[in-house]
Short mmCIF file of N, CA, C and O and ligand atoms in Angstrom, two decimals:
data_model
loop_
_atom_site.label_atom_id
_atom_site.label_comp_id
_atom_site.label_asym_id
_atom_site.label_seq_id
_atom_site.Cartn_x
_atom_site.Cartn_y
_atom_site.Cartn_z
N MET A 1 -23.36 17.82 4.76
CA MET A 1 -24.22 16.64 4.10
C MET A 1 -25.72 16.96 4.79
O MET A 1 -25.88 17.12 5.85
N ASP A 2 -26.46 16.78 3.93
CA ASP A 2 -28.14 16.89 4.39
C ASP A 2 -28.32 15.95 4.84
O ASP A 2 -27.97 14.77 4.41
N GLU A 3 -29.82 15.78 5.86
CA GLU A 3 -30.32 14.89 6.57
C GLU A 3 -30.68 13.52 5.60
O GLU A 3 -30.13 12.51 6.05
N GLY A 4 -31.30 14.04 4.62
CA GLY A 4 -31.86 12.59 3.90
C GLY A 4 -30.61 12.04 3.14
O GLY A 4 -30.38 10.75 3.05
N ARG A 5 -29.17 12.68 2.93
CA ARG A 5 -28.26 11.98 2.48
C ARG A 5 -27.55 11.35 3.21
O ARG A 5 -27.23 10.00 2.88
N HIS A 6 -27.65 11.86 4.40
CA HIS A 6 -26.86 10.82 5.57
C HIS A 6 -27.83 9.90 5.71
O HIS A 6 -27.04 8.65 6.00
N GLY A 7 -29.12 9.88 6.04
CA GLY A 7 -29.64 8.40 6.48
C GLY A 7 -30.02 7.73 5.42
O GLY A 7 -29.74 6.28 5.53
N GLU A 8 -29.66 8.02 4.17
CA GLU A 8 -29.58 7.11 2.82
C GLU A 8 -28.31 6.48 2.76
O GLU A 8 -28.39 5.04 2.62
N LEU A 9 -27.39 6.71 3.06
CA LEU A 9 -25.55 6.54 3.09
C LEU A 9 -25.78 5.73 4.66
O LEU A 9 -25.20 4.46 4.24
N ARG A 10 -26.55 5.95 5.44
CA ARG A 10 -26.25 5.13 6.65
C ARG A 10 -27.24 3.76 6.48
O ARG A 10 -26.49 2.71 6.64
N ALA A 11 -28.26 3.88 5.78
CA ALA A 11 -29.17 3.00 5.53
C ALA A 11 -28.34 1.98 4.66
O ALA A 11 -28.19 0.53 4.70
N MET A 12 -27.80 2.25 3.76
CA MET A 12 -26.83 1.53 2.58
C MET A 12 -25.86 0.97 3.09
O MET A 12 -25.57 -0.12 3.33
N LEU A 13 -25.02 1.27 4.11
CA LEU A 13 -23.68 0.91 4.89
C LEU A 13 -23.94 -0.02 5.61
O LEU A 13 -23.54 -1.33 6.09
N GLU A 14 -25.32 0.27 6.56
CA GLU A 14 -25.78 -0.81 7.46
C GLU A 14 -25.99 -2.15 6.58
O GLU A 14 -26.03 -3.49 7.08
N GLU A 15 -26.84 -1.76 5.56
CA GLU A 15 -27.01 -3.28 4.96
C GLU A 15 -26.02 -3.77 4.69
O GLU A 15 -26.09 -5.42 4.54
N LEU A 16 -24.80 -3.13 4.12
CA LEU A 16 -23.59 -3.80 3.30
C LEU A 16 -23.07 -4.43 4.39
O LEU A 16 -22.51 -6.11 4.58
N LEU A 17 -23.08 -3.83 6.02
CA LEU A 17 -22.57 -4.60 6.90
C LEU A 17 -23.13 -5.77 7.23
O LEU A 17 -22.06 -6.94 7.64
N THR A 18 -24.42 -5.67 7.36
CA THR A 18 -24.89 -7.08 7.54
C THR A 18 -24.95 -8.05 6.83
O THR A 18 -24.28 -9.15 6.96
N LYS A 19 -24.56 -7.51 5.23
CA LYS A 19 -24.28 -8.88 4.20
C LYS A 19 -23.09 -9.25 4.29
O LYS A 19 -22.63 -10.69 4.36
N PHE A 20 -21.97 -8.59 4.69
CA PHE A 20 -20.59 -9.11 4.64
C PHE A 20 -20.41 -9.79 6.18
O PHE A 20 -19.74 -10.72 5.87
N ARG A 21 -21.01 -9.41 7.24
CA ARG A 21 -21.13 -9.89 8.32
C ARG A 21 -21.27 -11.75 8.09
O ARG A 21 -20.95 -12.55 8.49
N THR A 22 -22.67 -11.54 7.81
CA THR A 22 -23.19 -12.87 7.27
C THR A 22 -22.52 -13.54 6.45
O THR A 22 -22.30 -15.03 6.73
N ASP A 23 -22.15 -13.18 5.51
CA ASP A 23 -21.14 -13.85 4.40
C ASP A 23 -19.94 -14.16 4.92
O ASP A 23 -19.71 -15.51 4.75
N THR A 24 -19.06 -13.49 5.81
CA THR A 24 -18.43 -14.05 6.84
C THR A 24 -18.75 -15.33 7.51
O THR A 24 -17.72 -16.48 7.48
N ARG A 25 -19.69 -15.29 8.19
CA ARG A 25 -20.09 -16.40 8.95
C ARG A 25 -20.29 -17.39 8.32
O ARG A 25 -20.07 -18.35 8.49
N ASP A 26 -20.89 -17.37 7.10
CA ASP A 26 -21.29 -18.54 6.44
C ASP A 26 -20.60 -19.25 5.84
O ASP A 26 -20.18 -20.55 5.88
N LYS A 27 -18.94 -18.35 5.55
CA LYS A 27 -18.38 -18.59 4.55
C LYS A 27 -17.00 -19.39 5.72
O LYS A 27 -16.56 -20.67 5.63
N VAL A 28 -17.00 -18.73 6.80
CA VAL A 28 -16.54 -19.51 7.91
C VAL A 28 -16.70 -20.81 8.47
O VAL A 28 -16.07 -22.02 8.65
N ARG A 29 -18.33 -20.85 8.53
CA ARG A 29 -18.95 -22.14 9.01
C ARG A 29 -18.85 -23.34 7.58
O ARG A 29 -18.89 -24.77 7.84
N ARG A 30 -19.14 -22.87 6.79
CA ARG A 30 -18.88 -23.79 5.58
C ARG A 30 -17.42 -24.41 5.45
O ARG A 30 -17.29 -25.52 5.22
N ALA A 31 -16.53 -23.58 5.60
CA ALA A 31 -14.87 -24.31 5.45
C ALA A 31 -14.79 -25.23 6.92
O ALA A 31 -13.48 -26.02 6.55
N ARG A 32 -15.43 -25.13 7.87
CA ARG A 32 -15.21 -25.68 9.09
C ARG A 32 -16.23 -26.72 9.75
O ARG A 32 -17.11 -26.71 10.50
N PRO A 33 -16.58 -27.70 8.55
CA PRO A 33 -17.73 -28.34 8.80
C PRO A 33 -17.88 -28.88 10.06
O PRO A 33 -18.91 -29.32 10.75
N GLN A 34 -16.45 -29.61 10.75
CA GLN A 34 -16.41 -30.56 11.86
C GLN A 34 -16.72 -29.57 12.81
O GLN A 34 -17.61 -30.53 13.92
N ASP A 35 -16.57 -28.61 13.35
CA ASP A 35 -17.12 -27.95 14.50
C ASP A 35 -18.09 -27.12 14.06
O ASP A 35 -18.27 -25.98 14.78
N GLY A 36 -18.81 -27.43 13.24
CA GLY A 36 -20.26 -26.44 13.25
C GLY A 36 -21.53 -27.45 13.16
O GLY A 36 -21.28 -28.43 13.61
N ASP A 37 -22.54 -26.88 13.41
CA ASP A 37 -23.89 -27.81 13.44
C ASP A 37 -24.83 -27.58 12.03
O ASP A 37 -25.54 -27.89 11.65
N ARG A 38 -23.88 -27.19 10.84
CA ARG A 38 -24.23 -27.36 9.89
C ARG A 38 -24.75 -28.34 9.00
O ARG A 38 -25.52 -28.33 8.05
N ARG A 39 -24.16 -29.44 9.46
CA ARG A 39 -25.07 -30.72 9.02
C ARG A 39 -26.16 -31.26 9.30
O ARG A 39 -27.00 -32.10 8.68
N ILE A 40 -26.65 -30.33 10.38
CA ILE A 40 -28.08 -30.36 10.73
C ILE A 40 -28.92 -29.82 9.85
O ILE A 40 -28.84 -28.60 9.37
N GLY A 41 -29.69 -30.77 8.86
CA GLY A 41 -30.58 -30.33 8.15
C GLY A 41 -30.04 -29.73 6.80
O GLY A 41 -30.76 -29.54 5.69
N ALA A 42 -28.72 -30.06 6.72
CA ALA A 42 -27.92 -29.41 5.50
C ALA A 42 -28.14 -30.40 4.67
O ALA A 42 -28.25 -31.83 5.00
N THR A 43 -28.33 -30.13 3.24
CA THR A 43 -28.39 -30.90 2.27
C THR A 43 -27.40 -30.66 1.28
O THR A 43 -27.47 -31.66 0.27
N ASP A 44 -26.61 -29.99 1.26
CA ASP A 44 -25.49 -29.74 0.42
C ASP A 44 -24.50 -30.78 0.47
O ASP A 44 -24.37 -31.64 1.37
N ASP A 45 -23.61 -31.05 -0.52
CA ASP A 45 -22.59 -32.23 -0.38
C ASP A 45 -21.77 -32.01 0.70
O ASP A 45 -21.79 -31.37 1.58
N ASP A 46 -20.53 -33.09 0.39
CA ASP A 46 -19.66 -33.19 1.41
C ASP A 46 -18.62 -32.22 1.75
O ASP A 46 -18.88 -30.74 1.42
N PRO A 47 -18.47 -32.63 2.79
CA PRO A 47 -17.53 -31.14 3.63
C PRO A 47 -16.26 -31.10 2.14
O PRO A 47 -15.78 -31.62 1.56
N PRO A 48 -16.11 -29.45 2.25
CA PRO A 48 -15.00 -29.47 1.62
C PRO A 48 -13.33 -29.81 1.64
O PRO A 48 -13.03 -30.10 2.65
N GLU A 49 -12.76 -30.15 0.34
CA GLU A 49 -11.56 -30.69 0.40
C GLU A 49 -10.80 -29.46 1.25
O GLU A 49 -11.47 -28.66 1.05
N ASP A 50 -9.50 -29.89 1.55
CA ASP A 50 -8.36 -28.81 2.04
C ASP A 50 -8.40 -27.55 1.18
O ASP A 50 -8.36 -26.36 1.83
N LEU A 51 -8.19 -28.22 -0.21
CA LEU A 51 -7.88 -27.05 -1.14
C LEU A 51 -8.68 -25.81 -1.40
O LEU A 51 -9.12 -24.50 -1.10
N GLU A 52 -10.06 -26.58 -0.85
CA GLU A 52 -11.57 -25.68 -1.23
C GLU A 52 -11.86 -25.22 0.25
O GLU A 52 -12.10 -23.64 -0.05
N ARG A 53 -11.44 -25.50 1.25
CA ARG A 53 -11.68 -25.18 2.51
C ARG A 53 -10.36 -23.71 2.75
O ARG A 53 -11.14 -22.71 2.99
N GLY A 54 -9.42 -23.69 1.89
CA GLY A 54 -8.33 -22.63 1.96
C GLY A 54 -9.36 -21.56 0.90
O GLY A 54 -9.02 -20.35 1.64
N VAL A 55 -9.73 -21.66 -0.19
CA VAL A 55 -10.14 -20.67 -0.80
C VAL A 55 -11.52 -20.24 -0.36
O VAL A 55 -11.91 -18.82 -0.37
N ILE A 56 -12.32 -20.81 0.48
CA ILE A 56 -13.65 -20.48 1.44
C ILE A 56 -12.93 -19.60 2.37
O ILE A 56 -13.43 -18.24 2.51
N LEU A 57 -11.84 -19.83 3.18
CA LEU A 57 -11.44 -18.98 4.10
C LEU A 57 -10.67 -17.66 3.53
O LEU A 57 -11.18 -16.79 4.54
N ALA A 58 -10.06 -18.07 2.23
CA ALA A 58 -9.68 -16.68 1.97
C ALA A 58 -10.60 -15.57 1.58
O ALA A 58 -10.65 -14.26 1.82
N THR A 59 -11.77 -16.03 1.05
CA THR A 59 -12.82 -15.44 0.36
C THR A 59 -13.70 -14.66 1.96
O THR A 59 -14.37 -13.76 1.89
N ALA A 60 -13.56 -15.66 3.11
CA ALA A 60 -14.24 -15.28 4.36
C ALA A 60 -13.41 -14.24 4.67
O ALA A 60 -14.02 -13.08 5.14
N GLN A 61 -12.25 -13.98 4.51
CA GLN A 61 -11.26 -13.17 5.27
C GLN A 61 -11.49 -11.69 4.21
O GLN A 61 -11.42 -10.97 5.18
N VAL A 62 -11.68 -11.75 2.78
CA VAL A 62 -11.79 -10.75 2.27
C VAL A 62 -13.23 -10.49 2.44
O VAL A 62 -13.55 -8.72 2.83
N ALA A 63 -14.36 -10.72 2.91
CA ALA A 63 -15.48 -10.63 3.12
C ALA A 63 -15.55 -9.74 4.87
O ALA A 63 -15.85 -8.78 5.26
N SER A 64 -14.77 -10.29 5.64
CA SER A 64 -14.51 -9.71 7.10
C SER A 64 -14.07 -8.37 7.01
O SER A 64 -14.29 -7.73 8.00
N GLU A 65 -12.91 -8.50 6.12
CA GLU A 65 -12.18 -7.02 5.60
C GLU A 65 -12.90 -6.15 5.17
O GLU A 65 -13.06 -4.97 5.54
N MET A 66 -13.91 -6.18 4.48
CA MET A 66 -15.13 -5.46 3.75
C MET A 66 -15.67 -5.15 4.84
O MET A 66 -16.31 -4.18 5.27
N ALA A 67 -16.45 -5.95 5.99
CA ALA A 67 -17.05 -5.51 7.12
C ALA A 67 -16.34 -4.86 7.98
O ALA A 67 -17.27 -3.76 8.40
N SER A 68 -15.23 -5.18 8.03
CA SER A 68 -14.66 -3.70 8.95
C SER A 68 -14.20 -2.60 8.28
O SER A 68 -14.49 -1.48 8.87
N ALA A 69 -14.35 -2.77 7.08
CA ALA A 69 -14.23 -1.16 6.35
C ALA A 69 -15.69 -0.44 6.07
O ALA A 69 -15.67 0.57 6.49
N VAL A 70 -16.41 -1.28 6.14
CA VAL A 70 -18.40 -0.51 5.91
C VAL A 70 -18.08 -0.12 7.45
O VAL A 70 -18.49 1.04 7.88
N GLY A 71 -17.77 -0.90 8.72
CA GLY A 71 -17.89 -0.46 9.94
C GLY A 71 -17.10 0.94 10.44
O GLY A 71 -17.76 1.90 10.72
N GLN A 72 -16.24 0.70 9.55
CA GLN A 72 -15.35 2.20 9.67
C GLN A 72 -16.01 3.51 9.10
O GLN A 72 -15.86 4.21 9.43
N ALA A 73 -16.51 3.07 7.84
CA ALA A 73 -17.35 3.99 6.89
C ALA A 73 -18.43 4.69 7.37
O ALA A 73 -18.89 6.04 7.85
N LEU A 74 -19.02 3.74 8.76
CA LEU A 74 -20.45 4.15 9.46
C LEU A 74 -19.96 4.82 10.34
O LEU A 74 -20.43 5.87 10.71
N ALA A 75 -18.90 4.27 10.87
CA ALA A 75 -18.33 5.37 12.36
C ALA A 75 -18.16 6.65 11.73
O ALA A 75 -18.26 7.74 12.42
N ARG A 76 -17.53 6.75 10.22
CA ARG A 76 -16.85 7.95 10.17
C ARG A 76 -18.19 9.14 9.65
O ARG A 76 -18.08 10.21 9.65
N LEU A 77 -19.21 8.29 9.07
CA LEU A 77 -20.47 8.98 8.84
C LEU A 77 -21.14 9.63 9.77
O LEU A 77 -21.64 10.64 9.98
N GLU A 78 -20.77 9.05 11.44
CA GLU A 78 -21.48 9.53 12.29
C GLU A 78 -20.50 10.51 12.95
O GLU A 78 -21.36 11.57 13.30
N GLU A 79 -19.54 10.31 12.54
CA GLU A 79 -18.53 11.63 13.26
C GLU A 79 -18.27 13.08 12.23
O GLU A 79 -17.82 13.78 12.27
N GLY A 80 -19.19 12.87 11.08
CA GLY A 80 -19.24 13.79 9.90
C GLY A 80 -17.85 13.86 9.45
O GLY A 80 -17.31 14.83 8.70
N ALA A 81 -16.89 12.39 9.41
CA ALA A 81 -15.80 12.53 8.60
C ALA A 81 -15.84 12.01 7.17
O ALA A 81 -14.97 11.51 6.51
N TYR A 82 -17.28 11.30 7.23
CA TYR A 82 -17.16 10.44 5.91
C TYR A 82 -16.91 11.13 4.44
O TYR A 82 -17.42 12.69 4.56
N GLY A 83 -16.41 10.81 3.61
CA GLY A 83 -16.07 11.21 2.29
C GLY A 83 -14.38 11.73 2.40
O GLY A 83 -14.01 12.14 0.82
N PHE A 84 -14.10 11.79 3.45
CA PHE A 84 -12.53 12.12 3.71
C PHE A 84 -11.81 10.86 3.93
O PHE A 84 -11.91 9.93 4.75
N CYS A 85 -10.40 11.22 3.75
CA CYS A 85 -9.39 10.33 3.77
C CYS A 85 -8.99 10.02 5.04
O CYS A 85 -8.69 11.02 5.47
N CYS A 86 -9.03 8.68 5.72
CA CYS A 86 -8.75 8.80 7.01
C CYS A 86 -7.06 9.09 7.26
O CYS A 86 -6.43 9.14 8.53
N ASP A 87 -6.47 8.58 6.14
CA ASP A 87 -5.03 8.74 6.41
C ASP A 87 -4.36 10.30 5.85
O ASP A 87 -3.85 10.75 6.97
N CYS A 88 -4.95 10.87 5.12
CA CYS A 88 -4.53 11.94 4.79
C CYS A 88 -5.31 13.50 4.69
O CYS A 88 -4.94 14.36 4.84
N ASP A 89 -6.59 13.01 5.07
CA ASP A 89 -7.54 13.91 5.09
C ASP A 89 -8.16 14.35 4.02
O ASP A 89 -8.75 15.44 3.91
N ASP A 90 -7.92 14.34 2.79
CA ASP A 90 -8.23 14.74 1.55
C ASP A 90 -9.29 14.06 1.21
O ASP A 90 -10.12 13.09 1.73
N ASP A 91 -10.13 14.83 0.39
CA ASP A 91 -11.82 14.36 -0.21
C ASP A 91 -11.32 13.09 -1.05
O ASP A 91 -10.26 12.97 -1.75
N ILE A 92 -12.09 12.12 -0.73
CA ILE A 92 -11.82 10.84 -1.56
C ILE A 92 -12.97 11.42 -2.91
O ILE A 92 -14.16 11.66 -2.64
N SER A 93 -12.57 11.03 -3.98
CA SER A 93 -13.14 11.24 -5.25
C SER A 93 -14.63 10.52 -5.19
O SER A 93 -14.71 9.52 -4.67
N PRO A 94 -15.36 11.62 -5.52
CA PRO A 94 -17.09 11.05 -6.01
C PRO A 94 -16.91 9.54 -6.76
O PRO A 94 -17.95 8.77 -6.45
N ALA A 95 -16.10 9.66 -7.62
CA ALA A 95 -16.23 8.50 -8.11
C ALA A 95 -15.97 7.04 -7.47
O ALA A 95 -16.53 6.24 -7.35
N ARG A 96 -14.84 7.54 -6.54
CA ARG A 96 -14.24 6.28 -5.90
C ARG A 96 -15.52 6.08 -5.01
O ARG A 96 -15.95 4.82 -4.63
N LEU A 97 -16.01 7.03 -4.28
CA LEU A 97 -17.22 6.68 -3.49
C LEU A 97 -18.34 5.99 -4.08
O LEU A 97 -19.14 5.62 -3.38
N ARG A 98 -18.51 6.34 -5.26
CA ARG A 98 -19.87 5.71 -6.19
C ARG A 98 -19.63 4.49 -5.99
O ARG A 98 -20.40 3.46 -5.93
N ALA A 99 -18.20 4.12 -6.51
CA ALA A 99 -17.80 2.58 -6.70
C ALA A 99 -17.49 2.11 -5.56
O ALA A 99 -17.99 0.64 -5.76
N LEU A 100 -17.34 2.66 -4.68
CA LEU A 100 -16.89 1.66 -3.08
C LEU A 100 -17.29 2.74 -2.44
O LEU A 100 -16.37 3.57 -1.51
N PRO A 101 -18.69 2.77 -2.00
CA PRO A 101 -19.50 3.95 -0.95
C PRO A 101 -18.85 3.55 0.47
O PRO A 101 -18.94 4.93 1.79
N PHE A 102 -18.35 2.24 0.82
CA PHE A 102 -17.47 2.18 2.27
C PHE A 102 -16.22 2.63 2.37
O PHE A 102 -14.96 2.26 3.12
N ALA A 103 -15.47 3.24 1.22
CA ALA A 103 -14.02 3.32 1.27
C ALA A 103 -13.71 4.60 1.83
O ALA A 103 -14.43 5.65 2.17
N VAL A 104 -12.56 4.12 2.88
CA VAL A 104 -12.17 5.14 4.18
C VAL A 104 -10.39 5.83 3.65
O VAL A 104 -10.45 6.67 4.42
N ARG A 105 -10.16 5.29 2.85
CA ARG A 105 -9.21 6.24 2.14
C ARG A 105 -8.86 6.62 0.60
O ARG A 105 -9.98 6.07 -0.19
N CYS A 106 -8.14 7.49 0.39
CA CYS A 106 -8.30 8.16 -0.92
C CYS A 106 -7.27 7.10 -1.75
O CYS A 106 -6.65 5.92 -1.38
N THR A 107 -7.96 7.03 -3.09
CA THR A 107 -6.81 6.21 -3.79
C THR A 107 -5.64 5.98 -3.29
O THR A 107 -5.06 4.93 -3.82
N ASP A 108 -4.64 7.26 -3.50
CA ASP A 108 -2.87 7.38 -2.89
C ASP A 108 -3.19 6.39 -2.35
O ASP A 108 -2.30 5.24 -1.96
N CYS A 109 -3.54 7.00 -1.06
CA CYS A 109 -3.19 6.14 0.25
C CYS A 109 -3.79 4.66 0.73
O CYS A 109 -3.11 3.93 0.92
N GLU A 110 -4.77 4.17 -0.27
CA GLU A 110 -5.00 2.90 -0.54
C GLU A 110 -4.17 1.90 -0.87
O GLU A 110 -3.94 1.33 -0.92
N ARG A 111 -3.70 2.83 -2.24
CA ARG A 111 -2.38 2.05 -2.92
C ARG A 111 -1.32 1.95 -1.90
O ARG A 111 -0.46 0.46 -2.10
N ILE A 112 -0.58 2.39 -1.27
CA ILE A 112 0.54 2.65 -0.24
C ILE A 112 0.11 1.52 0.77
O ILE A 112 0.84 0.60 1.21
N ARG A 113 -1.38 1.61 0.98
CA ARG A 113 -1.44 0.45 2.24
C ARG A 113 -1.10 -0.67 1.48
O ARG A 113 -0.79 -1.92 2.12
N GLU A 114 -1.99 -1.06 0.37
CA GLU A 114 -1.86 -2.45 -0.51
C GLU A 114 -0.30 -2.84 -0.14
O GLU A 114 0.01 -4.09 -0.21
N GLN A 115 0.48 -1.81 -0.79
CA GLN A 115 2.08 -2.29 -0.88
C GLN A 115 2.51 -2.73 0.26
O GLN A 115 3.16 -3.61 0.20
N GLY A 116 2.46 -2.11 1.17
CA GLY A 116 2.46 -2.58 2.47
C GLY A 116 2.35 -4.04 2.66
O GLY A 116 3.04 -4.30 3.41
N LYS A 117 0.89 -4.24 2.86
CA LYS A 117 0.25 -5.50 2.88
C LYS A 117 1.03 -6.39 2.25
O LYS A 117 1.27 -7.41 2.55
N GLU A 118 1.41 -6.34 0.63
CA GLU A 118 1.96 -6.87 -0.46
C GLU A 118 3.39 -7.28 0.20
O GLU A 118 3.79 -8.22 0.49
N TRP A 119 4.03 -6.40 0.86
CA TRP A 119 5.41 -6.28 1.40
C TRP A 119 5.66 -7.64 2.85
O TRP A 119 6.26 -8.21 2.71
N GLU A 120 4.47 -7.50 3.60
CA GLU A 120 4.31 -8.23 4.47
C GLU A 120 4.32 -9.53 4.30
O GLU A 120 4.63 -10.58 4.92
N ARG A 121 3.40 -9.71 3.05
CA ARG A 121 2.91 -10.97 2.50
C ARG A 121 4.17 -12.15 2.16
O ARG A 121 4.17 -13.08 2.00
N ARG A 122 5.18 -11.28 1.66
CA ARG A 122 6.65 -11.37 1.17
C ARG A 122 6.85 -13.06 2.10
O ARG A 122 6.84 -12.47 3.52
N GLU A 123 7.84 -14.02 1.37
CA GLU A 123 8.29 -14.67 2.17
C GLU A 123 9.72 -14.35 3.01
O GLU A 123 9.83 -12.93 2.76
N THR A 124 10.41 -15.12 3.45
CA THR A 124 11.40 -14.75 4.64
C THR A 124 12.57 -13.87 3.06
O THR A 124 12.55 -14.41 1.99
N PRO A 125 13.57 -12.93 3.23
CA PRO A 125 14.26 -12.49 2.19
C PRO A 125 15.38 -13.52 1.57
O PRO A 125 15.44 -13.06 0.19
N THR A 126 15.36 -14.45 2.21
CA THR A 126 16.20 -15.53 1.26
C THR A 126 15.67 -16.31 0.33
O THR A 126 16.24 -16.50 -0.62
N SER A 127 14.21 -16.00 0.09
CA SER A 127 13.32 -16.91 -1.06
C SER A 127 13.97 -15.93 -2.70
O SER A 127 13.67 -16.51 -3.13
N LEU A 128 14.15 -14.34 -2.10
CA LEU A 128 14.78 -13.41 -3.39
C LEU A 128 16.02 -14.27 -3.86
O LEU A 128 15.94 -13.89 -5.15
N PHE A 129 16.77 -14.95 -3.17
CA PHE A 129 17.82 -15.38 -3.81
C PHE A 129 17.92 -16.73 -4.38
O PHE A 129 18.31 -17.42 -5.26
N LEU A 130 16.70 -17.41 -4.13
CA LEU A 130 16.36 -18.88 -4.85
C LEU A 130 15.71 -19.02 -5.92
O LEU A 130 15.34 -19.76 -6.38
N GLN A 131 15.34 -17.67 -6.58
CA GLN A 131 14.44 -17.97 -7.73
C GLN A 131 15.37 -18.14 -9.27
O GLN A 131 16.57 -17.50 -8.62
ZN1 LIG B 1 -5.38 9.84 1.78
#
């Protein structure tokens, strides 16, 4: 990878990292008005309801996962490993990198990982018999 491309990627990833980190912090703060200082000078509406708070926290979680993915991509860029899957070392397809510049896994490995997460999220096995 040439210097120019490297610098471009780094600048873009750093910008994304800042964005996702700010996003996470803002959302967490919004979801927890009681222990923040947001009311000072705040002009927005009432504190969110529980349901809304849950939704905000879920999006904060996503933003924080994105931030950590971008952080990993940056580290890999510095190591010269950017563009290769961190699980199987295969090339990540250019189309995937264009769509997700901070992808650290190829499509196949990402799918396997997502399935693993889905599995963890499931409730106790007994729920399978109660449906
Ligand atoms: Zn892979």
